[in-house]
Amino acid sequence: MSDLPDPDILLDVALTIAREAGELLARGREGTVAAESTKSSPTDVVTALDRASEALVARRLGELRPGDGLLGEEGADSASSTGVRWIVDPLDGTVNYLYRLPNWAVSIAAEVNGEVIAGVVHAPALGGAGTTFTATRGGGALRDGSVLTGSTETELSRALVATGFGYTVARRTAQVAVLTRVVPRVRDIRRMGAASLDLCAAAEGVLDAYYERGLKPWDHAAGALVAAEAGLRVGGLLGRRAGEDLVVAAPPALFGPLTDLLAEDPRADRD
Ligand code: IPD
Ligand code: CA
Ligand code: CA
């Protein structure tokens, strides 16, 4: 195995490719976008643009980083001979994209030895000319070059909390049951439709915290690094790492109370 690369070099690659994929998606959005097929349920749509974006990312990674591994939502899966694996959501927020809502993004993370060390969440339709969140492990989090610091809220009752819902009826039913416990205990809830951008919004402090169950690595890999580098505590259920069970990003003082609330009856949120 060769020497592991500098996170800044990986970030540059991620940024270059995320911008190219973002341009493809933005151009694609000027035409008609249709749900081409469905995945886990009738509401879990995939468009031709999800697939075209992933194909572009895979091709460009092959050119710029031959030998690196890849895990992509739309099926790209290759082993790494360099120690670097890319984790890619080629279009996070597909339903927003379909409906012309601006909260959608290309999410690209670089993982080395199981740790994400660089990540980009690029949202071409957000904030007029587009918005790009970046982070490297130990190097801080940025929005379009400006340093991000998350909320320092200490009271759960004053927290604005974002969450999301999966696509299957069973998971949604369980998620709503959990939500009924959360809503009375927080300032309010937001559901914006792209997990990567929810994590970046928490990093930016325009939300206090975010949680969601059922996320896949491509939904949270880059955004979770942005949130952690902005000073938030990021983790999972019962002291575990962030994962499919649960992803929480919250100010240190809120992390415990929020995860305790979410864990009150873990069986209630299983599908
Ligand atoms: C979805 C979005 C959504 C979240 C779902 C994800 P997709 O990703 O991030 O906000 O609630 O859990 O699956 O399907 O738009 O890539
Ligand atoms: Ca996603
Ligand atoms: Ca996606």
Coordinates of C-alpha atoms and ligand atoms in Angstrom, one line a residue:
M1 CA 0.0 0.0 0.0
S2 CA 1.4 3.4 -0.9
D3 CA 1.6 6.4 1.5
L4 CA -1.8 7.7 2.5
P5 CA -2.6 11.0 0.8
D6 CA -3.0 14.4 2.4
P7 CA -6.7 15.1 3.3
D8 CA -6.4 18.4 1.4
I9 CA -5.5 16.6 -1.8
L10 CA -8.5 14.3 -1.4
L11 CA -10.7 17.3 -0.7
D12 CA -9.5 19.0 -3.9
V13 CA -10.4 15.9 -5.9
A14 CA -13.8 15.7 -4.2
L15 CA -14.5 19.3 -4.8
T16 CA -13.6 19.2 -8.5
I17 CA -15.8 16.1 -9.1
A18 CA -18.7 17.4 -7.0
R19 CA -18.8 20.6 -9.0
E20 CA -18.8 18.7 -12.3
A21 CA -21.6 16.4 -11.1
G22 CA -23.4 19.4 -9.7
E23 CA -23.3 21.1 -13.2
L24 CA -24.6 18.0 -14.8
L25 CA -27.5 17.8 -12.3
A26 CA -28.3 21.6 -12.6
R27 CA -28.3 21.3 -16.4
G28 CA -30.5 18.2 -16.2
R29 CA -32.9 20.1 -14.0
E30 CA -33.5 22.6 -16.8
G31 CA -35.3 19.8 -18.7
T32 CA -38.0 17.4 -17.6
V33 CA -37.0 15.1 -14.8
A34 CA -39.1 12.0 -14.2
A35 CA -39.0 9.3 -11.6
E36 CA -37.5 6.5 -13.7
S37 CA -37.9 3.6 -11.3
T38 CA -38.3 3.0 -7.6
K39 CA -36.1 1.2 -5.1
S40 CA -37.2 0.2 -1.5
S41 CA -40.8 1.5 -1.9
P42 CA -43.0 3.4 -4.4
T43 CA -41.9 6.7 -2.8
D44 CA -38.1 5.8 -3.1
V45 CA -37.6 7.2 -6.6
V46 CA -34.5 7.2 -8.8
T47 CA -34.1 9.5 -11.8
A48 CA -31.9 9.1 -14.8
L49 CA -29.9 12.0 -13.3
D50 CA -29.1 10.1 -10.1
R51 CA -27.5 7.4 -12.3
A52 CA -25.8 9.8 -14.7
S53 CA -24.3 11.8 -11.7
E54 CA -22.9 8.6 -10.2
A55 CA -21.5 7.5 -13.5
L56 CA -19.7 10.8 -13.9
V57 CA -18.3 10.6 -10.3
A58 CA -17.1 7.0 -10.8
R59 CA -15.5 7.8 -14.2
R60 CA -13.7 10.9 -12.8
L61 CA -12.5 9.2 -9.7
G62 CA -11.1 6.5 -11.9
E63 CA -9.2 9.1 -13.9
L64 CA -8.0 11.2 -10.9
R65 CA -7.5 8.5 -8.3
P66 CA -6.9 5.1 -9.9
G67 CA -6.9 2.3 -7.4
D68 CA -9.1 4.0 -4.8
G69 CA -12.3 2.1 -3.7
L70 CA -15.8 3.4 -4.2
L71 CA -19.1 2.9 -2.5
G72 CA -21.9 4.7 -4.4
E73 CA -25.7 4.7 -3.7
E74 CA -26.6 3.7 -7.2
G75 CA -24.5 0.6 -7.1
A76 CA -20.9 1.7 -7.8
D77 CA -18.8 -0.6 -5.6
S78 CA -15.1 -1.3 -6.1
A79 CA -12.3 -2.4 -3.8
S80 CA -9.4 -0.1 -2.9
S81 CA -5.8 -0.9 -3.5
T82 CA -4.6 2.4 -2.0
G83 CA -6.3 2.5 1.4
V84 CA -8.7 5.3 0.2
R85 CA -12.4 4.6 -0.3
W86 CA -14.8 7.2 -1.7
I87 CA -18.4 7.2 -0.3
V88 CA -20.7 8.9 -2.7
D89 CA -24.4 10.0 -2.8
P90 CA -24.6 11.3 -6.4
L91 CA -27.9 13.1 -5.6
D92 CA -29.0 13.5 -2.1
G93 CA -32.5 14.9 -1.9
T94 CA -33.9 13.3 -5.0
V95 CA -37.5 14.1 -4.1
N96 CA -36.6 17.8 -3.7
Y97 CA -34.8 17.6 -7.1
L98 CA -37.9 16.1 -8.7
Y99 CA -40.1 18.8 -7.3
R100 CA -37.7 21.7 -8.1
L101 CA -37.0 22.4 -4.4
P102 CA -33.5 23.7 -3.9
N103 CA -32.3 21.3 -1.1
W104 CA -30.4 18.7 -3.1
A105 CA -26.7 18.0 -3.2
V106 CA -23.8 15.9 -4.4
S107 CA -22.1 14.3 -1.4
I108 CA -18.6 12.9 -1.7
A109 CA -16.4 11.7 1.2
A110 CA -13.0 10.1 1.4
E111 CA -12.5 7.4 3.9
V112 CA -9.1 6.0 5.1
N113 CA -8.9 3.1 7.5
G114 CA -12.6 3.4 8.2
E115 CA -12.4 7.1 9.1
V116 CA -13.8 9.9 6.9
I117 CA -11.0 12.4 6.5
A118 CA -12.4 14.7 3.8
G119 CA -15.9 15.6 2.6
V120 CA -17.8 17.8 0.3
V121 CA -21.5 18.5 0.2
H122 CA -22.2 20.6 -2.9
A123 CA -25.7 22.1 -3.4
P124 CA -25.9 23.9 -6.8
A125 CA -29.4 25.3 -6.3
L126 CA -29.0 26.5 -2.8
G127 CA -28.4 30.2 -2.0
G128 CA -28.6 31.6 -5.5
A129 CA -25.2 30.7 -7.1
G130 CA -25.0 27.4 -5.2
T131 CA -23.4 26.5 -1.8
T132 CA -20.5 24.2 -1.0
F133 CA -19.7 22.8 2.4
T134 CA -16.2 21.2 2.9
A135 CA -14.3 19.7 5.8
T136 CA -11.1 17.8 6.5
R137 CA -10.5 15.8 9.7
G138 CA -8.8 18.2 12.1
G139 CA -8.9 21.0 9.5
G140 CA -12.3 22.5 10.3
A141 CA -15.5 23.0 8.3
L142 CA -16.3 25.7 5.8
R143 CA -19.3 27.0 3.9
D144 CA -18.0 28.6 0.6
G145 CA -14.7 29.3 2.4
S146 CA -16.1 30.7 5.6
V147 CA -15.5 28.8 8.9
L148 CA -18.5 27.1 10.4
T149 CA -19.3 26.7 14.1
G150 CA -22.4 24.8 15.2
S151 CA -24.9 25.8 17.8
T152 CA -23.9 26.0 21.4
E153 CA -27.4 25.6 22.7
T154 CA -27.6 23.9 26.1
E155 CA -31.4 23.4 26.6
L156 CA -33.2 20.7 24.6
S157 CA -36.5 22.6 25.1
R158 CA -34.9 25.5 23.1
A159 CA -33.5 23.4 20.3
L160 CA -34.6 23.5 16.7
V161 CA -34.1 19.9 15.5
A162 CA -34.2 18.5 12.0
T163 CA -34.9 15.0 11.1
G164 CA -35.9 12.9 8.1
F165 CA -37.9 9.8 7.2
G166 CA -37.0 6.7 5.3
Y167 CA -39.0 5.4 2.4
T168 CA -40.7 2.2 3.7
V169 CA -44.1 2.4 5.5
A170 CA -42.8 0.3 8.4
R171 CA -39.8 2.7 9.0
R172 CA -41.9 5.8 8.6
T173 CA -44.5 4.5 11.1
A174 CA -41.8 3.8 13.6
Q175 CA -40.2 7.2 13.0
V176 CA -43.4 9.0 13.5
A177 CA -43.8 7.2 16.9
V178 CA -40.4 8.5 17.9
L179 CA -41.3 12.0 16.7
T180 CA -44.3 12.1 19.0
R181 CA -41.9 11.9 21.9
V182 CA -39.5 14.5 20.5
V183 CA -41.9 17.2 19.4
P184 CA -43.2 18.1 22.9
R185 CA -39.6 18.3 24.2
V186 CA -38.0 20.7 21.6
R187 CA -38.5 24.2 20.2
D188 CA -39.6 22.7 16.8
I189 CA -38.9 20.2 14.1
R190 CA -37.8 20.7 10.5
R191 CA -37.9 18.1 7.7
M192 CA -35.9 19.6 4.7
G193 CA -35.3 16.5 2.6
A194 CA -31.6 15.9 2.2
A195 CA -29.7 14.3 5.1
S196 CA -26.3 15.7 3.9
L197 CA -27.6 19.2 3.9
D198 CA -29.4 18.8 7.3
L199 CA -26.0 17.9 8.8
C200 CA -24.4 20.9 7.1
A201 CA -27.2 23.2 8.4
A202 CA -26.5 21.9 11.9
A203 CA -22.8 22.6 11.3
E204 CA -23.7 26.1 10.2
G205 CA -25.9 26.7 13.3
V206 CA -29.1 27.4 11.4
L207 CA -30.4 24.4 13.2
D208 CA -29.4 23.3 16.7
A209 CA -29.4 19.6 16.1
Y210 CA -30.2 16.8 13.7
Y211 CA -31.1 13.1 14.0
E212 CA -32.2 10.4 11.7
R213 CA -32.5 6.6 11.8
G214 CA -32.0 4.4 8.8
L215 CA -29.4 6.4 7.0
K216 CA -26.9 4.7 4.7
P217 CA -23.1 5.7 4.7
W218 CA -23.5 7.8 1.5
D219 CA -26.2 9.9 3.2
H220 CA -24.1 11.0 6.2
A221 CA -20.4 10.4 5.4
A222 CA -19.5 13.9 4.2
G223 CA -22.1 15.8 6.2
A224 CA -21.2 14.2 9.5
L225 CA -17.6 15.2 9.0
V226 CA -18.7 18.8 8.3
A227 CA -20.8 18.8 11.5
A228 CA -18.1 17.3 13.7
E229 CA -15.5 19.7 12.4
A230 CA -17.9 22.6 13.2
G231 CA -17.8 21.5 16.8
L232 CA -20.9 19.3 17.1
R233 CA -20.8 15.9 18.7
V234 CA -21.7 13.3 16.1
G235 CA -22.6 9.7 17.1
G236 CA -25.1 6.9 17.2
L237 CA -27.4 5.0 19.5
L238 CA -26.2 3.9 23.0
G239 CA -22.6 5.2 22.6
R240 CA -22.1 3.6 19.2
R241 CA -20.7 5.3 16.1
A242 CA -23.1 7.1 13.8
G243 CA -24.7 4.4 11.6
E244 CA -27.9 3.0 10.3
D245 CA -29.3 2.7 13.8
L246 CA -29.0 6.4 14.4
V247 CA -27.1 9.5 13.3
V248 CA -27.2 12.4 15.8
A249 CA -25.3 15.7 15.4
A250 CA -25.8 18.0 18.3
P251 CA -24.0 20.6 20.5
P252 CA -22.1 18.7 23.2
A253 CA -24.6 19.7 25.9
L254 CA -27.6 18.4 23.9
F255 CA -26.2 15.2 22.5
G256 CA -26.8 13.1 25.7
P257 CA -30.4 14.4 26.4
L258 CA -31.3 14.0 22.7
T259 CA -29.9 10.5 22.3
D260 CA -31.5 9.4 25.6
L261 CA -34.8 10.6 24.4
L262 CA -34.4 8.8 21.1
A263 CA -33.3 5.6 22.9
E264 CA -36.2 5.6 25.4
D265 CA -37.8 2.7 23.7
P266 CA -35.5 1.5 20.9
R267 CA -38.0 -1.3 19.9
A268 CA -40.5 1.3 19.0
D269 CA -38.3 2.5 16.1
R270 CA -37.4 -0.8 14.5
D271 CA -38.7 -1.9 11.2
Ligands
IPD1 C1 -32.7 10.6 1.4 C2 -32.6 12.1 1.9 C3 -33.7 12.3 3.0 C4 -33.5 11.3 4.1 C5 -33.6 9.9 3.6 C6 -32.6 9.7 2.5 P1 -32.0 10.4 -1.2 O1 -31.7 10.4 0.4 O2 -31.4 12.3 2.5 O3 -33.6 13.6 3.6 O4 -34.6 11.5 5.1 O5 -33.4 9.0 4.7 O6 -32.7 8.3 2.0 O7 -32.9 9.2 -1.4 O8 -32.7 11.6 -1.6 O9 -30.6 10.2 -1.7
CA2 CA -29.3 10.2 0.2
CA3 CA -29.3 9.7 -3.5

